[in-house]
GROMACS .gro file of C-alpha atoms in nm:
model
  315
    1MET     CA    1 -11.429   2.854 -13.469
    2SER     CA    2 -11.453   2.799 -13.096
    3LEU     CA    3 -11.254   2.968 -12.823
    4ARG     CA    4 -11.105   2.783 -12.532
    5ALA     CA    5 -11.314   2.831 -12.220
    6GLY     CA    6 -11.202   2.780 -11.865
    7GLY     CA    7 -11.238   2.887 -11.508
    8LEU     CA    8 -11.162   3.241 -11.395
    9GLY     CA    9 -10.925   3.142 -11.118
   10THR     CA   10 -11.123   2.959 -10.852
   11THR     CA   11 -11.424   3.191 -10.879
   12GLY     CA   12 -11.650   2.931 -11.037
   13ILE     CA   13 -11.708   3.166 -11.331
   14GLU     CA   14 -11.640   3.017 -11.675
   15VAL     CA   15 -11.501   3.256 -11.936
   16THR     CA   16 -11.367   3.236 -12.289
   17GLU     CA   17 -10.998   3.305 -12.345
   18VAL     CA   18 -11.086   3.626 -12.534
   19CYS     CA   19 -11.298   3.893 -12.366
   20PHE     CA   20 -11.469   4.179 -12.551
   21GLY     CA   21 -11.334   4.506 -12.414
   22THR     CA   22 -11.586   4.785 -12.463
   23SER     CA   23 -11.404   5.107 -12.379
   24PRO     CA   24 -11.367   5.198 -12.752
   25LEU     CA   25 -11.747   5.191 -12.782
   26ALA     CA   26 -11.760   5.507 -12.570
   27SER     CA   27 -11.614   5.710 -12.858
   28MET     CA   28 -11.329   5.854 -12.655
   29ALA     CA   29 -11.137   6.016 -12.937
   30ARG     CA   30 -10.893   6.179 -12.697
   31LEU     CA   31 -10.780   5.835 -12.586
   32TYR     CA   32 -10.807   5.632 -12.906
   33GLY     CA   33 -10.785   5.892 -13.180
   34TYR     CA   34 -11.117   5.810 -13.344
   35ASP     CA   35 -11.492   5.837 -13.287
   36VAL     CA   36 -11.744   5.555 -13.276
   37ASP     CA   37 -12.106   5.638 -13.352
   38GLU     CA   38 -12.392   5.466 -13.173
   39ARG     CA   39 -12.501   5.243 -13.461
   40ARG     CA   40 -12.149   5.113 -13.514
   41ALA     CA   41 -12.114   5.046 -13.142
   42ILE     CA   42 -12.442   4.855 -13.125
   43ASP     CA   43 -12.355   4.652 -13.434
   44THR     CA   44 -12.021   4.563 -13.279
   45VAL     CA   45 -12.190   4.429 -12.966
   46LEU     CA   46 -12.434   4.230 -13.180
   47ALA     CA   47 -12.144   4.080 -13.376
   48VAL     CA   48 -11.979   3.975 -13.049
   49LEU     CA   49 -12.301   3.815 -12.925
   50ASP     CA   50 -12.315   3.613 -13.249
   51SER     CA   51 -11.950   3.508 -13.209
   52PRO     CA   52 -11.775   3.250 -12.987
   53ILE     CA   53 -11.673   3.530 -12.745
   54ARG     CA   54 -11.881   3.481 -12.430
   55PHE     CA   55 -11.725   3.738 -12.198
   56ILE     CA   56 -11.786   4.116 -12.206
   57ASP     CA   57 -11.602   4.373 -11.994
   58THR     CA   58 -11.727   4.728 -11.947
   59SER     CA   59 -11.730   5.011 -11.691
   60ASN     CA   60 -11.949   5.282 -11.546
   61GLY     CA   61 -11.686   5.537 -11.649
   62TYR     CA   62 -11.644   5.452 -12.017
   63GLY     CA   63 -11.757   5.772 -12.185
   64GLU     CA   64 -11.974   6.061 -12.078
   65ASN     CA   65 -12.275   5.945 -11.878
   66GLY     CA   66 -12.183   5.581 -11.927
   67THR     CA   67 -12.183   5.585 -12.307
   68ALA     CA   68 -12.040   5.234 -12.348
   69GLU     CA   69 -12.287   5.080 -12.104
   70ARG     CA   70 -12.582   5.259 -12.262
   71ARG     CA   71 -12.481   5.129 -12.605
   72ILE     CA   72 -12.438   4.776 -12.474
   73GLY     CA   73 -12.783   4.802 -12.317
   74ALA     CA   74 -12.931   4.915 -12.649
   75ALA     CA   75 -12.768   4.620 -12.824
   76LEU     CA   76 -12.899   4.376 -12.564
   77ARG     CA   77 -13.252   4.507 -12.619
   78GLU     CA   78 -13.215   4.449 -12.993
   79TYR     CA   79 -13.083   4.100 -12.919
   80SER     CA   80 -13.377   4.022 -12.689
   81GLY     CA   81 -13.158   4.013 -12.381
   82LEU     CA   82 -12.822   3.887 -12.262
   83PRO     CA   83 -12.762   3.523 -12.358
   84ASP     CA   84 -12.738   3.290 -12.060
   85ASP     CA   85 -12.386   3.180 -12.152
   86VAL     CA   86 -12.239   3.532 -12.174
   87VAL     CA   87 -12.057   3.671 -11.870
   88LEU     CA   88 -12.104   4.048 -11.840
   89ALA     CA   89 -11.872   4.230 -11.600
   90THR     CA   90 -11.857   4.599 -11.514
   91LYS     CA   91 -11.659   4.832 -11.290
   92VAL     CA   92 -11.742   5.097 -11.033
   93ASP     CA   93 -11.609   5.449 -11.092
   94PRO     CA   94 -11.598   5.778 -10.901
   95ASP     CA   95 -11.872   6.037 -10.940
   96PRO     CA   96 -11.775   6.218 -11.262
   97ALA     CA   97 -11.876   6.558 -11.123
   98THR     CA   98 -11.736   6.546 -10.770
   99GLY     CA   99 -11.471   6.274 -10.781
  100ASP     CA  100 -11.635   6.101 -10.484
  101PHE     CA  101 -11.523   5.738 -10.461
  102SER     CA  102 -11.677   5.648 -10.127
  103GLY     CA  103 -11.860   5.330 -10.039
  104ALA     CA  104 -12.190   5.505 -10.105
  105ARG     CA  105 -12.064   5.601 -10.452
  106VAL     CA  106 -11.974   5.236 -10.523
  107ARG     CA  107 -12.335   5.133 -10.470
  108ALA     CA  108 -12.464   5.422 -10.681
  109SER     CA  109 -12.217   5.337 -10.958
  110LEU     CA  110 -12.332   4.975 -10.970
  111TYR     CA  111 -12.701   5.060 -10.987
  112GLU     CA  112 -12.638   5.318 -11.258
  113SER     CA  113 -12.462   5.047 -11.456
  114LEU     CA  114 -12.740   4.792 -11.409
  115GLU     CA  115 -12.998   5.042 -11.531
  116ARG     CA  116 -12.795   5.136 -11.840
  117LEU     CA  117 -12.719   4.773 -11.925
  118GLY     CA  118 -13.074   4.661 -11.865
  119VAL     CA  119 -12.976   4.369 -11.644
  120ASP     CA  120 -13.069   4.277 -11.287
  121ARG     CA  121 -12.718   4.185 -11.174
  122VAL     CA  122 -12.364   4.119 -11.288
  123PRO     CA  123 -12.158   3.822 -11.169
  124LEU     CA  124 -11.833   4.020 -11.153
  125LEU     CA  125 -11.779   4.378 -11.034
  126HIS     CA  126 -11.443   4.553 -11.033
  127LEU     CA  127 -11.297   4.846 -10.842
  128HIS     CA  128 -11.179   5.057 -11.137
  129ASP     CA  129 -10.847   5.244 -11.147
  130PRO     CA  130 -10.794   5.274 -10.771
  131GLU     CA  131 -10.482   5.480 -10.846
  132ARG     CA  132 -10.721   5.778 -10.856
  133ILE     CA  133 -10.737   5.774 -10.476
  134SER     CA  134 -10.493   5.682 -10.201
  135PHE     CA  135 -10.474   5.324 -10.079
  136GLU     CA  136 -10.585   5.447  -9.738
  137GLN     CA  137 -10.899   5.600  -9.889
  138GLY     CA  138 -10.964   5.286 -10.088
  139THR     CA  139 -10.948   5.061  -9.783
  140ALA     CA  140 -11.118   5.291  -9.531
  141ASP     CA  141 -11.416   5.157  -9.335
  142ASP     CA  142 -11.653   5.367  -9.548
  143GLY     CA  143 -11.448   5.330  -9.867
  144PRO     CA  144 -11.497   5.147 -10.195
  145VAL     CA  145 -11.334   4.816 -10.097
  146ALA     CA  146 -11.559   4.775  -9.793
  147ALA     CA  147 -11.864   4.850 -10.008
  148LEU     CA  148 -11.764   4.592 -10.268
  149VAL     CA  149 -11.723   4.329  -9.995
  150GLU     CA  150 -12.067   4.417  -9.861
  151LEU     CA  151 -12.223   4.385 -10.208
  152LYS     CA  152 -12.066   4.042 -10.244
  153ASN     CA  153 -12.176   3.930  -9.896
  154GLU     CA  154 -12.528   4.052  -9.971
  155GLY     CA  155 -12.534   3.842 -10.290
  156VAL     CA  156 -12.580   4.147 -10.513
  157VAL     CA  157 -12.271   4.036 -10.708
  158ASP     CA  158 -12.098   3.698 -10.709
  159ARG     CA  159 -11.734   3.804 -10.724
  160ILE     CA  160 -11.530   4.123 -10.692
  161GLY     CA  161 -11.213   4.231 -10.868
  162VAL     CA  162 -10.963   4.513 -10.883
  163ALA     CA  163 -10.885   4.659 -11.225
  164GLY     CA  164 -10.617   4.916 -11.296
  165GLY     CA  165 -10.268   4.990 -11.411
  166PRO     CA  166  -9.991   5.030 -11.148
  167VAL     CA  167  -9.860   4.686 -11.063
  168ASP     CA  168  -9.738   4.757 -10.709
  169LEU     CA  169 -10.067   4.921 -10.611
  170LEU     CA  170 -10.270   4.632 -10.752
  171GLY     CA  171 -10.052   4.397 -10.549
  172ARG     CA  172 -10.137   4.590 -10.232
  173TYR     CA  173 -10.507   4.555 -10.305
  174LEU     CA  174 -10.471   4.181 -10.367
  175ASP     CA  175 -10.288   4.149 -10.035
  176THR     CA  176 -10.606   4.261  -9.856
  177GLY     CA  177 -10.733   3.911  -9.933
  178VAL     CA  178 -11.081   4.022 -10.041
  179PHE     CA  179 -11.049   4.024 -10.420
  180ASP     CA  180 -11.136   3.728 -10.640
  181VAL     CA  181 -11.012   3.871 -10.973
  182LEU     CA  182 -10.729   4.091 -11.097
  183LEU     CA  183 -10.732   4.295 -11.419
  184SER     CA  184 -10.433   4.494 -11.538
  185HIS     CA  185 -10.387   4.672 -11.871
  186ASN     CA  186 -10.086   4.745 -12.092
  187ARG     CA  187  -9.847   4.579 -11.845
  188TYR     CA  188  -9.822   4.235 -12.006
  189THR     CA  189  -9.752   4.264 -12.376
  190LEU     CA  190  -9.488   4.162 -12.627
  191LEU     CA  191  -9.300   4.476 -12.520
  192ASP     CA  192  -9.377   4.523 -12.150
  193ARG     CA  193  -9.365   4.241 -11.892
  194SER     CA  194  -9.424   4.455 -11.583
  195ALA     CA  195  -9.723   4.253 -11.461
  196GLU     CA  196  -9.576   3.907 -11.520
  197ALA     CA  197  -9.474   3.836 -11.160
  198LEU     CA  198  -9.802   3.976 -11.023
  199PHE     CA  199 -10.006   3.767 -11.265
  200HIS     CA  200  -9.814   3.454 -11.171
  201ALA     CA  201  -9.855   3.518 -10.798
  202ALA     CA  202 -10.227   3.588 -10.837
  203HIS     CA  203 -10.277   3.274 -11.045
  204GLU     CA  204 -10.097   3.064 -10.782
  205ARG     CA  205 -10.339   3.199 -10.520
  206GLY     CA  206 -10.644   3.103 -10.727
  207ILE     CA  207 -10.725   3.465 -10.816
  208GLY     CA  208 -10.869   3.509 -11.165
  209VAL     CA  209 -10.633   3.696 -11.397
  210LEU     CA  210 -10.748   3.920 -11.683
  211ASN     CA  211 -10.491   4.079 -11.912
  212ALA     CA  212 -10.625   4.386 -12.091
  213ALA     CA  213 -10.485   4.581 -12.385
  214PRO     CA  214 -10.246   4.319 -12.531
  215PHE     CA  215 -10.192   4.555 -12.826
  216GLY     CA  216 -10.049   4.829 -12.603
  217GLY     CA  217 -10.327   5.075 -12.679
  218GLY     CA  218 -10.332   4.976 -13.048
  219MET     CA  219  -9.970   5.007 -13.163
  220LEU     CA  220  -9.916   4.632 -13.181
  221ALA     CA  221 -10.237   4.590 -13.382
  222LYS     CA  222 -10.209   4.881 -13.625
  223GLY     CA  223  -9.829   4.866 -13.642
  224PRO     CA  224  -9.562   5.102 -13.507
  225ASP     CA  225  -9.545   5.284 -13.840
  226VAL     CA  226  -9.918   5.366 -13.825
  227GLN     CA  227  -9.964   5.438 -13.454
  228ARG     CA  228  -9.679   5.632 -13.301
  229GLY     CA  229  -9.796   5.618 -12.940
  230TYR     CA  230  -9.791   5.328 -12.697
  231ALA     CA  231 -10.033   5.259 -12.413
  232TYR     CA  232 -10.217   5.589 -12.466
  233GLY     CA  233  -9.900   5.797 -12.439
  234GLU     CA  234  -9.575   5.879 -12.612
  235ARG     CA  235  -9.330   5.598 -12.677
  236ASP     CA  236  -8.961   5.579 -12.606
  237ASP     CA  237  -8.736   5.542 -12.913
  238ARG     CA  238  -8.620   5.206 -12.779
  239VAL     CA  239  -8.980   5.087 -12.758
  240ALA     CA  240  -9.037   5.195 -13.117
  241ALA     CA  241  -8.719   5.018 -13.231
  242ALA     CA  242  -8.825   4.697 -13.057
  243ALA     CA  243  -9.173   4.715 -13.208
  244PHE     CA  244  -9.035   4.762 -13.561
  245ALA     CA  245  -8.793   4.474 -13.510
  246MET     CA  246  -9.075   4.251 -13.384
  247GLN     CA  247  -9.290   4.348 -13.681
  248ASP     CA  248  -9.007   4.256 -13.919
  249ALA     CA  249  -8.959   3.921 -13.747
  250CYS     CA  250  -9.329   3.844 -13.775
  251LEU     CA  251  -9.333   3.932 -14.145
  252ARG     CA  252  -9.040   3.696 -14.211
  253HIS     CA  253  -9.249   3.415 -14.065
  254GLY     CA  254  -9.570   3.513 -14.245
  255VAL     CA  255  -9.738   3.619 -13.922
  256THR     CA  256  -9.902   3.949 -13.834
  257LEU     CA  257  -9.767   4.145 -13.539
  258ALA     CA  258 -10.124   4.167 -13.405
  259ALA     CA  259 -10.161   3.789 -13.400
  260ALA     CA  260  -9.835   3.750 -13.211
  261ALA     CA  261  -9.936   4.023 -12.965
  262LEU     CA  262 -10.269   3.857 -12.891
  263GLN     CA  263 -10.132   3.504 -12.869
  264PHE     CA  264  -9.851   3.617 -12.641
  265SER     CA  265 -10.122   3.678 -12.383
  266LEU     CA  266 -10.336   3.377 -12.475
  267ARG     CA  267 -10.048   3.133 -12.429
  268SER     CA  268  -9.964   3.251 -12.076
  269PRO     CA  269 -10.062   2.989 -11.815
  270SER     CA  270 -10.127   3.272 -11.567
  271VAL     CA  271 -10.386   3.456 -11.781
  272ASP     CA  272 -10.743   3.328 -11.776
  273SER     CA  273 -10.880   3.569 -12.035
  274THR     CA  274 -10.740   3.848 -12.253
  275VAL     CA  275 -10.947   4.166 -12.284
  276VAL     CA  276 -10.934   4.306 -12.639
  277GLY     CA  277 -11.090   4.640 -12.725
  278ILE     CA  278 -11.308   4.607 -13.034
  279SER     CA  279 -11.489   4.894 -13.204
  280THR     CA  280 -11.620   4.756 -13.537
  281PRO     CA  281 -11.813   4.440 -13.628
  282GLU     CA  282 -11.536   4.344 -13.871
  283ARG     CA  283 -11.277   4.346 -13.594
  284VAL     CA  284 -11.461   4.065 -13.416
  285ALA     CA  285 -11.383   3.814 -13.691
  286GLN     CA  286 -11.034   3.958 -13.731
  287THR     CA  287 -10.960   3.912 -13.360
  288LEU     CA  288 -11.068   3.549 -13.381
  289GLU     CA  289 -10.839   3.502 -13.681
  290TYR     CA  290 -10.549   3.645 -13.480
  291ALA     CA  291 -10.625   3.395 -13.203
  292GLU     CA  292 -10.608   3.101 -13.448
  293MET     CA  293 -10.313   3.202 -13.665
  294GLU     CA  294 -10.033   2.944 -13.667
  295ILE     CA  295  -9.719   3.087 -13.507
  296PRO     CA  296  -9.392   2.889 -13.527
  297ALA     CA  297  -9.198   2.825 -13.208
  298GLU     CA  298  -8.885   2.988 -13.346
  299LEU     CA  299  -9.068   3.318 -13.385
  300TRP     CA  300  -9.144   3.326 -13.013
  301ASP     CA  301  -8.771   3.287 -12.946
  302GLU     CA  302  -8.692   3.576 -13.180
  303LEU     CA  303  -8.953   3.801 -13.022
  304GLU     CA  304  -8.829   3.724 -12.672
  305ALA     CA  305  -8.481   3.834 -12.769
  306LEU     CA  306  -8.617   4.170 -12.885
  307VAL     CA  307  -8.796   4.272 -12.562
  308PRO     CA  308  -8.678   4.621 -12.455
  309PRO     CA  309  -8.518   4.669 -12.112
  310SER     CA  310  -8.754   4.651 -11.816
  311GLU     CA  311  -8.642   4.986 -11.675
  312LEU     CA  312  -8.826   5.162 -11.959
  313TRP     CA  313  -9.160   5.087 -11.803
  314LEU     CA  314  -9.335   5.279 -11.532
  315ASN     CA  315  -9.516   5.078 -11.269
   0.00000   0.00000   0.00000
């Protein structure tokens, strides 16, 4: 199969509608509930490189000492390098020992990432989880935003983005006018529409929009009976009830809940690419099957009627 490809906002970067999210490759059992050994991680990257997915998202901070990036780098060496048509993006993170997230740390974070990945540059570099510092720290003259702008002006990276969770905070960063791309996770799913207005506004401004974690940390892929948490935390009973009702509706139409969860994001005109965490080679093909599964229009109407109240969600 082939995935739809298109522009990432007005950045000039072409991406496929599905992006390979690599945080599970870091074997963060505390977050995901399972381990991923190095061979499995490398084989997963190789399977992606052999697939129609031509967009990979990673981060300096995924795992101890950049585990995800190191495993991607190992896979790229086995593959004889990064294919020319694959977009590889990473994110800058604070110093894991000191928590420093200064402008100097941004540069250090990028060069650590390039060394681990075994590449000379990346076209897209994100400020990762800026909620870890105050907005004032983030936008200070010697802070991370200023350093990202300098890296872009110097031609070290082509475009810069902001990637995180809290919708209002991400909006404040976009209002600085310096970011080309927005990434938010777990805030635009079948269950939670918190980021919808922000995504729409960003899209209207020509900012690239990436929607990460369409499965809500796995519950909408594994099923609410299998995974009892949502978005890496506990779930409200009303969220669970909505998820079970959505699963039942999907089954009546011969559709998997996971396919509906993925396609909910793919069908949004505001979303340029959907970042899906994948941790086994088999899941690559399965994700592509979810993207292609036929979903009747009446099911979308049923699912919309089951969305839990917006006040359940934290920003």
